[in-house]
Coordinates of C-alpha atoms and ligand atoms in Angstrom, one line a residue:
X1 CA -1.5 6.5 16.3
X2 CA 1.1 4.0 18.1
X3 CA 3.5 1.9 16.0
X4 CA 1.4 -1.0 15.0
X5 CA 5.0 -3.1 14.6
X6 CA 5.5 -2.5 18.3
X7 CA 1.5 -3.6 19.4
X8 CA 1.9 -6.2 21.3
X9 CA -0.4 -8.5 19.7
X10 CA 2.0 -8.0 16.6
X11 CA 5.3 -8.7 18.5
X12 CA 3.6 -12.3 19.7
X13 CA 1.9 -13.2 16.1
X14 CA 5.6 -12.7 14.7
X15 CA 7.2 -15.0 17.5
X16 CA 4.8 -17.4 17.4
X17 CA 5.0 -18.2 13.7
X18 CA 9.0 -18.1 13.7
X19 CA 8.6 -20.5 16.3
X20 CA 6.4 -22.6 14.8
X21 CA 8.8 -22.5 11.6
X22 CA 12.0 -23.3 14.1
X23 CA 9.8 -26.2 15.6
X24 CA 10.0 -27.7 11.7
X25 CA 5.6 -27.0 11.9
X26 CA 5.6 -25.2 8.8
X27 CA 8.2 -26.0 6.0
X28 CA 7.4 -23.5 2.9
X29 CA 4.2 -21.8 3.3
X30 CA 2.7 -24.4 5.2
X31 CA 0.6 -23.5 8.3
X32 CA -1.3 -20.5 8.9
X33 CA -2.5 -18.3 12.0
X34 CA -5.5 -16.1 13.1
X35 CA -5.7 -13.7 15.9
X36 CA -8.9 -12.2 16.8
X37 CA -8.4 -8.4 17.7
X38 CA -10.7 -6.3 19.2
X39 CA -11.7 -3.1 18.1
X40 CA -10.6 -1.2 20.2
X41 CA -7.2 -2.9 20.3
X42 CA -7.2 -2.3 16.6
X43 CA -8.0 1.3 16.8
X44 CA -4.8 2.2 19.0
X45 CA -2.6 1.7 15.6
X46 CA -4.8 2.3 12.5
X47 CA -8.1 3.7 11.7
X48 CA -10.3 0.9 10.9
X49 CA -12.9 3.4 8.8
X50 CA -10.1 3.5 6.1
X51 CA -9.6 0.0 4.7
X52 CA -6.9 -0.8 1.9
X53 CA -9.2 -2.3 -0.4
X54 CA -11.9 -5.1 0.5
X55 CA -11.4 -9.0 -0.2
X56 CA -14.6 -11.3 -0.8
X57 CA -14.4 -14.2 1.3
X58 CA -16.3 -17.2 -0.5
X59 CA -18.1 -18.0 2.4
X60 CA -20.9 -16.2 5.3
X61 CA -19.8 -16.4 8.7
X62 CA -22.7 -14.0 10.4
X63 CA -21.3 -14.5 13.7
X64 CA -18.0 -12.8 13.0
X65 CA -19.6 -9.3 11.4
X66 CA -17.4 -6.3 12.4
X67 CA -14.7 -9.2 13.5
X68 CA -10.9 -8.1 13.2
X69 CA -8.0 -10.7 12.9
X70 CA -4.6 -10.8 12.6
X71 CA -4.1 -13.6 9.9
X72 CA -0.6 -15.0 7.8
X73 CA -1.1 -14.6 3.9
X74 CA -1.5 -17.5 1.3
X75 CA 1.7 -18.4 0.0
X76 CA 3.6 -17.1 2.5
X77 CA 6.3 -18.7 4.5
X78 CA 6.4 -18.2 8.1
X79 CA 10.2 -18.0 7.8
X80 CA 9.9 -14.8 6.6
X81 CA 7.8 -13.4 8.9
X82 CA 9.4 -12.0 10.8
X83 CA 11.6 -9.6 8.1
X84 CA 8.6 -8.6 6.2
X85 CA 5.2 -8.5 8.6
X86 CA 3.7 -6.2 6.3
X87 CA 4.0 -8.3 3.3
X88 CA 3.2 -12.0 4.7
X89 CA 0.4 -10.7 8.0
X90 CA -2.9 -8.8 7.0
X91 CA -5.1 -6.9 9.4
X92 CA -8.8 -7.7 8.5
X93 CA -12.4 -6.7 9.6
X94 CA -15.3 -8.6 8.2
X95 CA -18.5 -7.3 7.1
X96 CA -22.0 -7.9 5.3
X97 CA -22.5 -11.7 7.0
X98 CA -18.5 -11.8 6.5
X99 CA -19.0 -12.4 2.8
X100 CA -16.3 -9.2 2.6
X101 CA -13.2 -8.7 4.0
X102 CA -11.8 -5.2 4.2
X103 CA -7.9 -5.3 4.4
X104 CA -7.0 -2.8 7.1
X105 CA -2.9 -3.4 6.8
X106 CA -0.6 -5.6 5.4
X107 CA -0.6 -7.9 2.6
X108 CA 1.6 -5.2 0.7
X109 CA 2.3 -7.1 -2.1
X110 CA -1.5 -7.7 -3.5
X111 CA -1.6 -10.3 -1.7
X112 CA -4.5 -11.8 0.5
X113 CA -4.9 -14.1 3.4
X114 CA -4.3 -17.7 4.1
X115 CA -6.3 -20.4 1.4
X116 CA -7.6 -21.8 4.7
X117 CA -9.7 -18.8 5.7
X118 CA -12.8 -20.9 5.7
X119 CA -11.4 -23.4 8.0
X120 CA -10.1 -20.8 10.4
X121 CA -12.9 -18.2 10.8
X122 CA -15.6 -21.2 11.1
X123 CA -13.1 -22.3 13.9
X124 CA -13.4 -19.0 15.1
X125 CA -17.1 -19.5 14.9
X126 CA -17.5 -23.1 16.9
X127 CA -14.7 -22.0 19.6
X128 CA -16.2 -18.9 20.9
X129 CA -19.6 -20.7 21.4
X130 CA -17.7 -23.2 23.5
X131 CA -15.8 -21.0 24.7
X132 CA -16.0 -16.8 24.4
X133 CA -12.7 -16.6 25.4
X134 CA -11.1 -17.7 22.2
X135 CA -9.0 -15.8 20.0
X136 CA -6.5 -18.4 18.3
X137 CA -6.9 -20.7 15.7
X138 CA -3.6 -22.4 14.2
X139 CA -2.5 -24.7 12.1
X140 CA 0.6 -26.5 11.2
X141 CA 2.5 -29.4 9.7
X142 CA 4.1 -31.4 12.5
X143 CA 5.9 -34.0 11.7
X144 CA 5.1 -36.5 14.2
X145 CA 1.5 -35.9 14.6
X146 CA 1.4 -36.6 10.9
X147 CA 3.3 -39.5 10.6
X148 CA 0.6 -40.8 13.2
X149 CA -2.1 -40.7 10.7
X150 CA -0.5 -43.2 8.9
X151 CA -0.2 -45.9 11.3
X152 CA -2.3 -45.6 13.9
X153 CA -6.1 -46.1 13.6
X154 CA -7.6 -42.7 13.1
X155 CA -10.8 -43.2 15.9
X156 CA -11.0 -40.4 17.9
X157 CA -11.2 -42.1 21.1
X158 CA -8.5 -44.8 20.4
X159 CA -6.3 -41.4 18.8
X160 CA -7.3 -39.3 22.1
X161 CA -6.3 -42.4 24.4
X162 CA -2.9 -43.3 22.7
X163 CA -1.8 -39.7 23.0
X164 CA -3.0 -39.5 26.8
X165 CA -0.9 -42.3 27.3
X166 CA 2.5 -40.9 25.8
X167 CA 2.8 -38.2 28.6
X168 CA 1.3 -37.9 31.9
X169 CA 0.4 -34.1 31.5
X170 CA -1.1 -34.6 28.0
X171 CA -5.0 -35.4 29.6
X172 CA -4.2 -32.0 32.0
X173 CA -3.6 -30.1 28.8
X174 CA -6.3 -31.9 26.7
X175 CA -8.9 -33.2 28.7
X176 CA -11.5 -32.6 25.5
X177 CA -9.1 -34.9 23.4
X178 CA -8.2 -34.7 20.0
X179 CA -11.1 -34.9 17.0
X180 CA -9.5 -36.0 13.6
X181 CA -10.5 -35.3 10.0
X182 CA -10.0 -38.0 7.5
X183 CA -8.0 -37.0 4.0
X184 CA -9.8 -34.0 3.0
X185 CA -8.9 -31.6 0.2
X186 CA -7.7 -28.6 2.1
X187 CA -8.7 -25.0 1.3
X188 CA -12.0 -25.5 0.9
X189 CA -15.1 -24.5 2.6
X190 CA -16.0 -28.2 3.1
X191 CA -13.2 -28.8 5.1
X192 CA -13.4 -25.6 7.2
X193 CA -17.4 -27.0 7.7
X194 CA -15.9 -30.5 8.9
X195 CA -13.2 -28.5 11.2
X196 CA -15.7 -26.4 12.3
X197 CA -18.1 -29.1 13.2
X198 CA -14.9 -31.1 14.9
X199 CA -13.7 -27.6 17.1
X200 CA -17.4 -28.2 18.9
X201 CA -16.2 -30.8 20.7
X202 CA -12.0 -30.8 21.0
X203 CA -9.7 -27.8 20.6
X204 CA -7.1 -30.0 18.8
X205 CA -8.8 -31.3 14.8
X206 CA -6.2 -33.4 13.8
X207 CA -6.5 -33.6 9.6
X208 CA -5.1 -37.0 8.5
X209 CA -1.9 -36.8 6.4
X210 CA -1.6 -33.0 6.2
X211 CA -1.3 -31.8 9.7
X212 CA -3.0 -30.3 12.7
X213 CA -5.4 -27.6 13.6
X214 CA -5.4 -25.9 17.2
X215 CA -7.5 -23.3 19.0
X216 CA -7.2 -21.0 21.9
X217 CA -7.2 -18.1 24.7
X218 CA -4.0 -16.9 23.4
X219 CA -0.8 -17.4 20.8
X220 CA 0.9 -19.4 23.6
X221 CA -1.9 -21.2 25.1
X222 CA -2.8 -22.5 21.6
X223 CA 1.1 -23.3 20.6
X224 CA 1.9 -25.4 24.1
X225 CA -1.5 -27.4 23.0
X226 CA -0.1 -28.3 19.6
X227 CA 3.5 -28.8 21.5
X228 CA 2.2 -30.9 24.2
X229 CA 0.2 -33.1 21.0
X230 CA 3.5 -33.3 19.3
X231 CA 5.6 -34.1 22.1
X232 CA 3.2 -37.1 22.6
X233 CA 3.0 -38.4 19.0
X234 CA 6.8 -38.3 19.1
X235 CA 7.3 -40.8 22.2
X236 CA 4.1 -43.0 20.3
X237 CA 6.5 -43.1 16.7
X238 CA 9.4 -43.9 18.6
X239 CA 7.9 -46.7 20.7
X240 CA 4.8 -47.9 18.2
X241 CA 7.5 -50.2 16.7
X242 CA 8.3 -52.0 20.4
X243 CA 6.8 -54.0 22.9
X244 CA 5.1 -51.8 25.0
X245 CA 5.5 -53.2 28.8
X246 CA 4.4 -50.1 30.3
X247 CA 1.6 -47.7 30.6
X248 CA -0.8 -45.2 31.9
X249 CA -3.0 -46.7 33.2
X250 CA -6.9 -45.4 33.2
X251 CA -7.0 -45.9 36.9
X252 CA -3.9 -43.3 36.9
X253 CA -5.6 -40.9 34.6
X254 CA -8.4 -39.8 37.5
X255 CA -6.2 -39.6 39.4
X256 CA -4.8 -36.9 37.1
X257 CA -7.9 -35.6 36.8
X258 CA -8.8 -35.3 40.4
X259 CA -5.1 -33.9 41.4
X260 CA -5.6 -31.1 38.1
X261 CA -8.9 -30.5 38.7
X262 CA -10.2 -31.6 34.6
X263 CA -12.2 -34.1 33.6
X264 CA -11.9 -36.5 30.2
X265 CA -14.2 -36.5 27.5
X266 CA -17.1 -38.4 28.5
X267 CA -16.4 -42.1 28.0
X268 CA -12.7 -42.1 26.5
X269 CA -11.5 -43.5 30.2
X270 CA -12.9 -46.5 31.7
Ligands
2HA301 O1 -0.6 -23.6 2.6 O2 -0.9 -25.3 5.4 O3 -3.3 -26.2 4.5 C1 -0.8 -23.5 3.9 C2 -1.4 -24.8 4.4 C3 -2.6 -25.3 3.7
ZN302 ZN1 -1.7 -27.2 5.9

């Protein structure tokens, strides 16, 4: 068996999330990661056969039987990721309708994964029909993203547009736009329903007041989505305040479109 500390899909979960903690995303335990794994990846660094001990779910997700992820533990904080994988990631594998969850590694301590479990492997769920591709789902705290939800009007279309306009490469890197949740209580099934519902359309679920939700190919294709989001919420709270003289326009987003080769969510561009 290979050193599972040294398998690449751990070196990149452990990056990611002390990124995400140096980007300010995920003060105290907030924010939480999944990584789907294949089996066979899996089966390179532990035996699968043998799990730790087995974690009821709360929920069925039939679609992810025999599943593996990679997933950050409730409580945890991503700062300290990074000096104790083994204590704050888990290594899971669903089974029966993913109603069970056998632990294959990690959570050393007793513990289990992320309260948002729900929201993420219904995520999983929505993305991979859209898109079979998918691996990532993640979510995080970002501060300007937030602070949006509280002044801005939470449409989806008049959200998606505003952000499009704060950067020229933000309608390159989401074309699909941004859905958004209104106040929800987190950790529930309900909301990881709603997100899961929101994913079918958009791979950014923006969940107002508490933070963000991305999916994605892989750990960095799904952190430069929530990046480039960020960037753009940053530019609207620093300018919302001013008289705004200047803009995209929607004339120069197809032209975007045509030069990058995507194409907006039907009707958000005139
Ligand atoms: O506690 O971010 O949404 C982690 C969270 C809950
Ligand atoms: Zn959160």
């Amino acid at each position: 068996m290979k050193d599972l500390l040294k398998a690449p899909f751990m070196v990149e979960m452990i990056r990611t999330v002390t990124n995400m903690y140096d980007h300010g995303w995920d003060e105290r335990n907030g924010g939480n990661v999944s990584l789907m794994l294949s089996e066979a990846e899996v089966r390179e660094y532990l035996n699968p056969d043998h799990p730790v001990r087995t974690i009821p779910t709360g929920f069925s997700a039939p679609e992810l039987d025999g599943a593996c992820f990679l997933v950050t533990g409730t409580g945890k904080y991503f700062k300290n990721v990074q000096y104790a994988p083994e204590i704050n990631l888990g290594i899971v594998r669903l089974r029966d309708q993913g109603t069970q969850a056998d632990l294959l590694w990690g959570f050393e301590d007793g513990g289990r994964f992320t309260s948002e479990f729900p929201a993420h492997m219904m995520s999983h769920v929505a993305r991979l029909k859209a898109d079979p591709e998918n691996r990532v789902v993640m979510h995080c705290h970002p501060a300007n993203l937030l602070a949006m939800t509280y002044v801005h009007s939470l449409d989806e279309r008049e959200f998606t547009r505003t952000l499009w306009q704060m950067c020229t490469e933000c309608i390159v890197v989401f074309p699909d736009g941004v859905n958004v949740l209104p106040w929800m209580l987190c950790g529930t099934n309900e909301i990881g329903e709603a997100t899961a519902d929101k994913m079918k359309t958009a791979r950014l679920v923006v969940w107002s007041q508490h933070g963000i939700y991305g999916a994605g190919k892989d750990l960095d294709e799904t952190f430069g989505l929530i990046e480039t989001a960020e960037k753009a919420a940053e530019i609207y709270m620093k300018i919302a305040h001013l008289p705004r003289v200047n803009t995209i326009t929607d004339e120069e987003m197809h032209l975007l479109e045509q030069r990058f080769g995507v194409r907006a969510r039907e009707g958000y561009l005139s």
